XYZ file of C-alpha atoms in Angstrom:
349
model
C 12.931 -36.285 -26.905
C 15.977 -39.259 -26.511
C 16.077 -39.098 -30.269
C 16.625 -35.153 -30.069
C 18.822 -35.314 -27.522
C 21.514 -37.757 -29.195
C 21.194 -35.885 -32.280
C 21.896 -33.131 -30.891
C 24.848 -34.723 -28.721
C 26.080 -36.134 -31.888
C 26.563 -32.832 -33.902
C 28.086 -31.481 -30.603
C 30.720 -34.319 -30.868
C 31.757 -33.389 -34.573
C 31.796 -30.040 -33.935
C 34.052 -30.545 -31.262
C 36.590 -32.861 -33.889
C 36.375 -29.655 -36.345
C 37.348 -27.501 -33.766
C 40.320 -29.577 -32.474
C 41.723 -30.334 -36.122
C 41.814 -26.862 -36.561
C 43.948 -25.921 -33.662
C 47.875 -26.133 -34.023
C 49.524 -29.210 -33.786
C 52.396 -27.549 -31.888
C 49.789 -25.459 -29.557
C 51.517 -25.466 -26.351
C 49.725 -25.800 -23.103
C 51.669 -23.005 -20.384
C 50.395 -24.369 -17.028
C 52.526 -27.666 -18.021
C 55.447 -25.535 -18.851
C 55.708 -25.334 -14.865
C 58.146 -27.671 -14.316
C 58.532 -27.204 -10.479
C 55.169 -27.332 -9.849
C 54.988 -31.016 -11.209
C 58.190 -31.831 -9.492
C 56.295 -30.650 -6.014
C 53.373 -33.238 -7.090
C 55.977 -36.058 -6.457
C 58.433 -34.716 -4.078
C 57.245 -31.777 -1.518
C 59.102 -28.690 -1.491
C 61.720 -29.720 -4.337
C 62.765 -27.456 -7.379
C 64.712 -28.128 -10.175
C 67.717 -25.892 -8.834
C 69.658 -25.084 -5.894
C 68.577 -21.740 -5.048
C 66.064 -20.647 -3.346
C 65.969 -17.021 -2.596
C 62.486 -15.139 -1.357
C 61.133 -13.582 -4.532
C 61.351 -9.837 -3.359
C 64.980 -10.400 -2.226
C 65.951 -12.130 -5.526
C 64.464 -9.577 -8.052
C 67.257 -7.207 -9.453
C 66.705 -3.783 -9.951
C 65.356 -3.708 -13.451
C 62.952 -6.175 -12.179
C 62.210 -4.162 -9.560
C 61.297 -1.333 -12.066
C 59.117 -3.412 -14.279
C 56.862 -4.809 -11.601
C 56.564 -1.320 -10.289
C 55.848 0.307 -13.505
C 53.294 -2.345 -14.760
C 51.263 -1.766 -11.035
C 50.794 2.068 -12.071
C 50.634 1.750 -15.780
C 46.988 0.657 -17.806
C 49.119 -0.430 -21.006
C 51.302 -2.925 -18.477
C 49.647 -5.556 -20.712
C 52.397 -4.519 -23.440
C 55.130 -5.667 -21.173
C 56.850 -9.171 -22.026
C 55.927 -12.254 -19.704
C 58.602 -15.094 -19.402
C 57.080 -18.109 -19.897
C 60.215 -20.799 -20.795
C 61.438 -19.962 -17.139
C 59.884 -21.010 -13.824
C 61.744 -20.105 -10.598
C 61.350 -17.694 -7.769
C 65.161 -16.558 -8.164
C 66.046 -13.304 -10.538
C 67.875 -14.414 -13.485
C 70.620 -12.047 -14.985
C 69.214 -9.667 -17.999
C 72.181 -9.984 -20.729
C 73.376 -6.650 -21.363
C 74.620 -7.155 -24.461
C 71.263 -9.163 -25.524
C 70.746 -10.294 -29.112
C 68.310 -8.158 -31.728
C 65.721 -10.440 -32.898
C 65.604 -8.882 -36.554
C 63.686 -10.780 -39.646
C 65.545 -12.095 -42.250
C 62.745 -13.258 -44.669
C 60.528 -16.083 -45.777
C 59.970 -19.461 -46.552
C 58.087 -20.703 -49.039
C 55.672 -21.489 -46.611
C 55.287 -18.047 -45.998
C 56.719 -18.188 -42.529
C 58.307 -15.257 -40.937
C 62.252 -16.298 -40.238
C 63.981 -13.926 -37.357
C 67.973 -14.364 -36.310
C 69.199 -13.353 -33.602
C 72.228 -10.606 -34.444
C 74.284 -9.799 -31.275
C 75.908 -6.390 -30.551
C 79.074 -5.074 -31.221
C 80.924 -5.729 -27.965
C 79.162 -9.793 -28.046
C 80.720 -10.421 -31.654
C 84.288 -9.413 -30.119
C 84.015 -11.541 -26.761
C 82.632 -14.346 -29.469
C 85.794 -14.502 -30.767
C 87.579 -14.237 -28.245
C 85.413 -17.024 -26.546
C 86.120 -19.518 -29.514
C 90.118 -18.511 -29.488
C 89.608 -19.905 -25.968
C 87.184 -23.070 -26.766
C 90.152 -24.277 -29.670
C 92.777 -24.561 -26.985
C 90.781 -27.070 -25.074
C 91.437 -25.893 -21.683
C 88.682 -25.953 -19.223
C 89.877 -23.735 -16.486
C 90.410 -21.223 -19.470
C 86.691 -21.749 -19.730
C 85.563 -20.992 -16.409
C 87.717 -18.105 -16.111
C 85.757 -16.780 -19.149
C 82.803 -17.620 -17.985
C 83.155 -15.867 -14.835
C 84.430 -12.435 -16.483
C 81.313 -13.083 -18.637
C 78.703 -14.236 -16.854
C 76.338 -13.410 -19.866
C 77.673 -14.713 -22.313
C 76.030 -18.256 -23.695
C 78.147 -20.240 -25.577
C 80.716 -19.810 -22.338
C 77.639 -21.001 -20.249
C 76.887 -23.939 -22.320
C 80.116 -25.056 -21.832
C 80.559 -25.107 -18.206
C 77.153 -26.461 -18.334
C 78.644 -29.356 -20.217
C 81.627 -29.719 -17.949
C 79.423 -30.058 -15.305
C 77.296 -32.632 -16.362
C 80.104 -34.875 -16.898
C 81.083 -34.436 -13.089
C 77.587 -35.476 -12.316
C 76.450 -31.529 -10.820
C 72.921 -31.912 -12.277
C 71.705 -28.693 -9.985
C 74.425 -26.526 -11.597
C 73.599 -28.082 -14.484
C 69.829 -26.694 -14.253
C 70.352 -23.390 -13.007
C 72.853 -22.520 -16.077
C 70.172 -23.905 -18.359
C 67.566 -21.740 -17.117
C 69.834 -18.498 -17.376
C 70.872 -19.493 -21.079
C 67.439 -19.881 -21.901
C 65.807 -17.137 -20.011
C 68.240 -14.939 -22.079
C 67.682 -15.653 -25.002
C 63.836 -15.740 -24.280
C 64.536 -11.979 -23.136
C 65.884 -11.221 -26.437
C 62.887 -12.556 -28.599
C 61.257 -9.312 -30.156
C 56.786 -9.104 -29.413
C 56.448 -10.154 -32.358
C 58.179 -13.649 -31.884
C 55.585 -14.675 -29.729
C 55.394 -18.907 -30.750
C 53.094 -19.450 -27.614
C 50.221 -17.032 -30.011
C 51.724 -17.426 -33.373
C 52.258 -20.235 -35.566
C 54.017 -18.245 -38.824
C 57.172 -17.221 -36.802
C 60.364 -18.918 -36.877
C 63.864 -19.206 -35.588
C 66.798 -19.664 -38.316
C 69.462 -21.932 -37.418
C 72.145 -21.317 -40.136
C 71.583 -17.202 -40.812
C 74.405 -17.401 -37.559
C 76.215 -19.341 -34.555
C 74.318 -17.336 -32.300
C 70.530 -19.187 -32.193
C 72.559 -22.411 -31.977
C 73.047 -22.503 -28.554
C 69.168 -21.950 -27.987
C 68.633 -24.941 -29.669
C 71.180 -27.336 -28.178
C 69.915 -25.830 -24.838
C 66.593 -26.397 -25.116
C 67.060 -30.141 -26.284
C 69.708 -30.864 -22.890
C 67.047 -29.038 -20.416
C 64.098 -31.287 -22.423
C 66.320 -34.278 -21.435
C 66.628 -33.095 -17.795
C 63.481 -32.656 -17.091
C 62.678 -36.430 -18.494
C 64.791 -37.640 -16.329
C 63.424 -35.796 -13.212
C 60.100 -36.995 -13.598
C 58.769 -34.056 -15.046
C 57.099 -35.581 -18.341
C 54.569 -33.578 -19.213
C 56.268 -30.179 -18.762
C 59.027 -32.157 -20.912
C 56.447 -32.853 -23.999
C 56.052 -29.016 -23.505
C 59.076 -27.839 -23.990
C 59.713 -30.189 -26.648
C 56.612 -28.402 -28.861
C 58.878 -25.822 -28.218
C 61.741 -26.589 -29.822
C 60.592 -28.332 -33.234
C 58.291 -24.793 -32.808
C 61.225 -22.858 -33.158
C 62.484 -24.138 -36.585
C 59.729 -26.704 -37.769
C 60.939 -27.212 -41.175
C 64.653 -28.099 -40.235
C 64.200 -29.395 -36.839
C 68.250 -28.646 -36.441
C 68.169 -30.451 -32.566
C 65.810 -33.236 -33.697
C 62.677 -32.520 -31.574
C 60.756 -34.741 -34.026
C 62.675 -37.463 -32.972
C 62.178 -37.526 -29.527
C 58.281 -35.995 -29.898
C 56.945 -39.689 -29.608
C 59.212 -40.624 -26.324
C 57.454 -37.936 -24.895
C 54.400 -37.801 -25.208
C 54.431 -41.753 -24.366
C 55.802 -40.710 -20.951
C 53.432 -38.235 -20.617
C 50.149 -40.125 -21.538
C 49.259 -38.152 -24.098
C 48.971 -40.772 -26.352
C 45.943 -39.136 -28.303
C 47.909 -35.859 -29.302
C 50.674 -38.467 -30.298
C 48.163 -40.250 -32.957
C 47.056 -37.772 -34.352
C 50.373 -35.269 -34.541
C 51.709 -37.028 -37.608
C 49.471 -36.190 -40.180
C 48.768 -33.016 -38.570
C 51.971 -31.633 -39.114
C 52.271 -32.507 -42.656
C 48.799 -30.107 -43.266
C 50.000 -27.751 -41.373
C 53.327 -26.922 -42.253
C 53.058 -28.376 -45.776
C 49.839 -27.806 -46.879
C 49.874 -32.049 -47.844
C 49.154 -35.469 -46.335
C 52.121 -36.559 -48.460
C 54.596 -35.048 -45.742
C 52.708 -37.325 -42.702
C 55.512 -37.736 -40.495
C 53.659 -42.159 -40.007
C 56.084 -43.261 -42.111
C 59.212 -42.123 -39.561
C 60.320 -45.178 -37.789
C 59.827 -43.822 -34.206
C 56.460 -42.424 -35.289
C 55.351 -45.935 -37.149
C 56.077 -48.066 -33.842
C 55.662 -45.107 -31.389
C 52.226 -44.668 -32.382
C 51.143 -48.371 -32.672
C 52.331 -48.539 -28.869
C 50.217 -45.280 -28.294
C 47.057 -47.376 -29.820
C 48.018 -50.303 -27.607
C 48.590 -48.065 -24.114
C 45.372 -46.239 -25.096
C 43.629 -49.281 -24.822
C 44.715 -50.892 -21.413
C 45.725 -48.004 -19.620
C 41.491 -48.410 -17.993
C 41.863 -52.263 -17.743
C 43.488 -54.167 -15.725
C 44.605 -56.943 -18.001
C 47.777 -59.575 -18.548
C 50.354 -59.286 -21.117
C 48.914 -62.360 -22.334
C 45.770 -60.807 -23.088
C 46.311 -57.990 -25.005
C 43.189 -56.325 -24.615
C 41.818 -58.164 -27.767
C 44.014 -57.807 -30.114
C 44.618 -60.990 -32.309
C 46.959 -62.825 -33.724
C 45.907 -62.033 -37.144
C 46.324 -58.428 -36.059
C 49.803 -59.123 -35.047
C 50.152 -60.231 -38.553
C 48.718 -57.650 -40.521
C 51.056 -55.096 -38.701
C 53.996 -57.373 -38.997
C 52.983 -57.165 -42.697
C 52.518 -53.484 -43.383
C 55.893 -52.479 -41.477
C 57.419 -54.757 -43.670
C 56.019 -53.137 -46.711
C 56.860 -49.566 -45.766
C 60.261 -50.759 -44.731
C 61.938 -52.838 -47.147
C 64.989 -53.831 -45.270
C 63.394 -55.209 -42.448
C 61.417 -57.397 -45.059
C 65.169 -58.909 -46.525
C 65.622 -59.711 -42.769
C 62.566 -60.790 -42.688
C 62.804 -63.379 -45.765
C 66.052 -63.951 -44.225
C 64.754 -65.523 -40.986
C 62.079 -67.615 -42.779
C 64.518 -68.691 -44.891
C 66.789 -69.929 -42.097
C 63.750 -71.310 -39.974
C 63.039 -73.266 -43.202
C 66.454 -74.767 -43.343
């Protein structure tokens, strides 16, 4: 009956590795996207931004509408749900939101969507960037006030503001930016149940700001304390545009999920993402600096983070090992063998 049993525990254990290969390396978990509920773990009562309003009195009228409508109505279920935002104040619907429209392909066979903004947008764009050329920041914020919607304006004073050290400000802008251009994702760019959708980064200058925004509100949250809703977000954004990774998610991927502890979604995300978004182990991100050290720290972490062991003790690992690694790094990096030779030729001297 023992023998039964671990056999049967066995299979159960490599069904479970076929099942978790199989899932997306980018598969993003949505409780962790809940940034102020981890900030509340470590301090009581805080939130990421200044405001604070009471739900009902903070809901504008269209939101009003929508919560009403999706009581009464049995197809509520096709009604979008915000899930890059988390705050109990309304944020402002853009009225002159972008169309999320398809453009094409890759080769990949990946849907790419860009965002194409309205008639009245494309003027005030202009107008916006007449403004941005002259350099003048008060000409900003006067823009930015007539046109409270408008992103690229927002991202600015965003900007301004975290150079004056107004990190709350900083936040709440942030959060509008992105909750608008959330709002103007069609059903069908739905990256939180799809994994062949895409954002394009050159079709316009209108996605840009999406991406710059996401990568500065990544970086906030970091800094906060907020790690693992951090890693989140930053699946998000290589998500978005994989193959060109225009705000370099990839290179920050590892820094994250370090700081959040998930150092086992770390080692095995580099091969992973060559399968799945090239169809070949030859594109295994390993051989990326940060990834190559990043995920020999990850191995290291992963084994003393249950033992309560020195520095000096390294949890078993050998000289020899020390070594070997020494030795490979030097191999896949050939100018940090020259240095290398270098120092044992000076050592020698």
């Amino acid at each position: 009956e023992d023998d039964e049993f671990d056999k049967a525990l066995a299979e159960f254990k490599e069904e479970s590795k076929e099942i978790e290969t199989k899932r997306p390396c980018l598969e993003i978990n949505e409780k962790a996207l809940d940034y102020n509920k981890e900030l509340a773990k470590y301090f009581k009562g805080s939130k990421l931004t200044t405001k604070d309003y009471n739900v009902k009195e903070g809901r504008n009228n269209r939101e009003r509408g929508m919560i009403k409508h999706m009581k009464n109505d049995r197809n509520a279920r096709n009604f979008k749900t915000y899930r890059l935002v988390y705050a109990d104040t309304a944020h402002m619907f853009n009225p002159e939101r972008f169309s999320c429209e398809m453009i094409g392909h890759t080769t990949q066979k990946m849907k790419v969507y860009a965002l194409e903004p309205t008639k009245r947008y494309k003027e005030l764009q202009e107008a916006f960037d007449n403004l941005r050329n002259t350099g003048d920041p008060d000409h900003l914020a006067e823009f930015a006030r007539a046109n409270p919607f408008h992103v690229d304006a927002m991202f600015s004073i965003a900007e301004l503001l975290r150079l004056q050290g107004d990190y709350k400000q900083v936040n709440q802008l942030l959060e509008n930016i992105i909750f608008m251009y959330e709002d103007s994702f069609g059903y069908e760019v739905n990256i939180f149940e799809h994994d062949d959708v895409m954002i394009s980064y050159d079709a316009n200058e209108y996605s840009r700001t999406l991406f710059a925004a996401l990568n500065r509100f990544m970086d906030v949250l970091g800094k906060k304390g907020c790690y693992k809703s951090a890693f989140e977000y930053n699946k998000v954004l290589i998500k978005l545009n994989p193959y060109h990774d225009p705000a370099g998610g990839l290179l920050s991927y590892d820094y994250n999920a370090i700081s959040s502890q998930s150092y086992d979604t770390l080692l095995d995300f580099p091969h992973r993402f060559g399968k799945q978004y090239y169809k070949s182990d030859e594109f295994s991100l390993i051989h990326m600096p940060n990834f190559s050290y990043s995920c020999a720290l990850a191995k290291f972490l992963k084994l003393v983070q249950n033992e309560d062991l020195g520095i000096s003790q390294y949890a078993g690992v050998t000289e020899e090992d020390f070594k070997q690694a020494g030795f490979d790094d030097a191999l896949m990096k050939p100018l940090n063998f020259v240095r290398l030779v270098e120092v044992v030729a000076h050592l020698s001297e």
